[in-house]
Amino acid sequence: FEQILRNSLTTLPMGGGKGGSDFDPKGKSDNEVMRFCQSFMTELQRHVGADTDVPAGDI
């Protein structure tokens, strides 16, 4: 909620969502970690971009 309030003060048309994953690389092979990272970025690229999102300075 606080991020939405902060963003509203800028008068820019944006919300206050954040994202991440709960992937634990411990015990995973390098190949498994690479596959996760590539899959995560493939999905993430649909939601980030110059005209799509505004990165927050607090993360």
Tab-separated table of C-alpha atoms in Angstrom:
chain	number	residue	atom	x	y	z
A	1	PHE	CA	0.000	0.000	0.000
A	2	GLU	CA	2.806	2.432	0.866
A	3	GLN	CA	4.366	2.110	-2.595
A	4	ILE	CA	1.022	2.920	-4.252
A	5	LEU	CA	0.758	6.036	-2.089
A	6	ARG	CA	4.319	7.111	-2.936
A	7	ASN	CA	3.713	6.557	-6.640
A	8	SER	CA	0.480	8.552	-6.560
A	9	LEU	CA	2.434	11.561	-5.305
A	10	THR	CA	4.519	11.552	-8.507
A	11	THR	CA	1.358	11.943	-10.653
A	12	LEU	CA	2.676	9.210	-12.967
A	13	PRO	CA	0.150	6.546	-14.035
A	14	MET	CA	1.540	3.549	-12.161
A	15	GLY	CA	0.630	1.190	-9.348
A	16	GLY	CA	2.776	-0.305	-6.638
A	17	GLY	CA	3.408	-3.962	-7.427
A	18	LYS	CA	6.609	-5.881	-6.812
A	19	GLY	CA	7.664	-9.347	-7.790
A	20	GLY	CA	10.216	-12.031	-7.170
A	21	SER	CA	10.622	-15.772	-6.874
A	22	ASP	CA	11.128	-18.332	-4.152
A	23	PHE	CA	13.661	-20.398	-6.109
A	24	ASP	CA	16.382	-21.865	-3.871
A	25	PRO	CA	19.547	-22.635	-5.867
A	26	LYS	CA	21.034	-24.768	-3.066
A	27	GLY	CA	21.433	-28.336	-4.226
A	28	LYS	CA	20.610	-27.460	-7.842
A	29	SER	CA	22.953	-28.077	-10.736
A	30	ASP	CA	24.314	-25.184	-12.774
A	31	ASN	CA	22.043	-26.318	-15.613
A	32	GLU	CA	18.935	-26.221	-13.387
A	33	VAL	CA	19.805	-22.732	-12.129
A	34	MET	CA	20.401	-21.540	-15.698
A	35	ARG	CA	17.085	-23.018	-16.890
A	36	PHE	CA	15.239	-21.284	-14.049
A	37	CYS	CA	16.917	-17.928	-14.751
A	38	GLN	CA	16.209	-18.123	-18.469
A	39	SER	CA	12.571	-19.084	-17.901
A	40	PHE	CA	12.100	-16.349	-15.302
A	41	MET	CA	13.539	-13.678	-17.596
A	42	THR	CA	11.499	-14.931	-20.566
A	43	GLU	CA	8.305	-14.434	-18.575
A	44	LEU	CA	9.493	-11.202	-16.919
A	45	GLN	CA	10.301	-9.497	-20.232
A	46	ARG	CA	6.575	-9.413	-21.020
A	47	HIS	CA	6.027	-7.145	-18.008
A	48	VAL	CA	9.019	-4.765	-18.085
A	49	GLY	CA	10.165	-2.189	-20.594
A	50	ALA	CA	10.487	1.500	-21.316
A	51	ASP	CA	6.741	1.949	-21.867
A	52	THR	CA	5.551	-0.790	-19.519
A	53	ASP	CA	6.962	-0.300	-16.034
A	54	VAL	CA	8.770	2.185	-13.821
A	55	PRO	CA	11.535	0.629	-11.698
A	56	ALA	CA	11.399	1.587	-8.036
A	57	GLY	CA	14.485	3.017	-6.402
A	58	ASP	CA	13.975	1.085	-3.188
A	59	ILE	CA	14.761	-2.386	-4.515
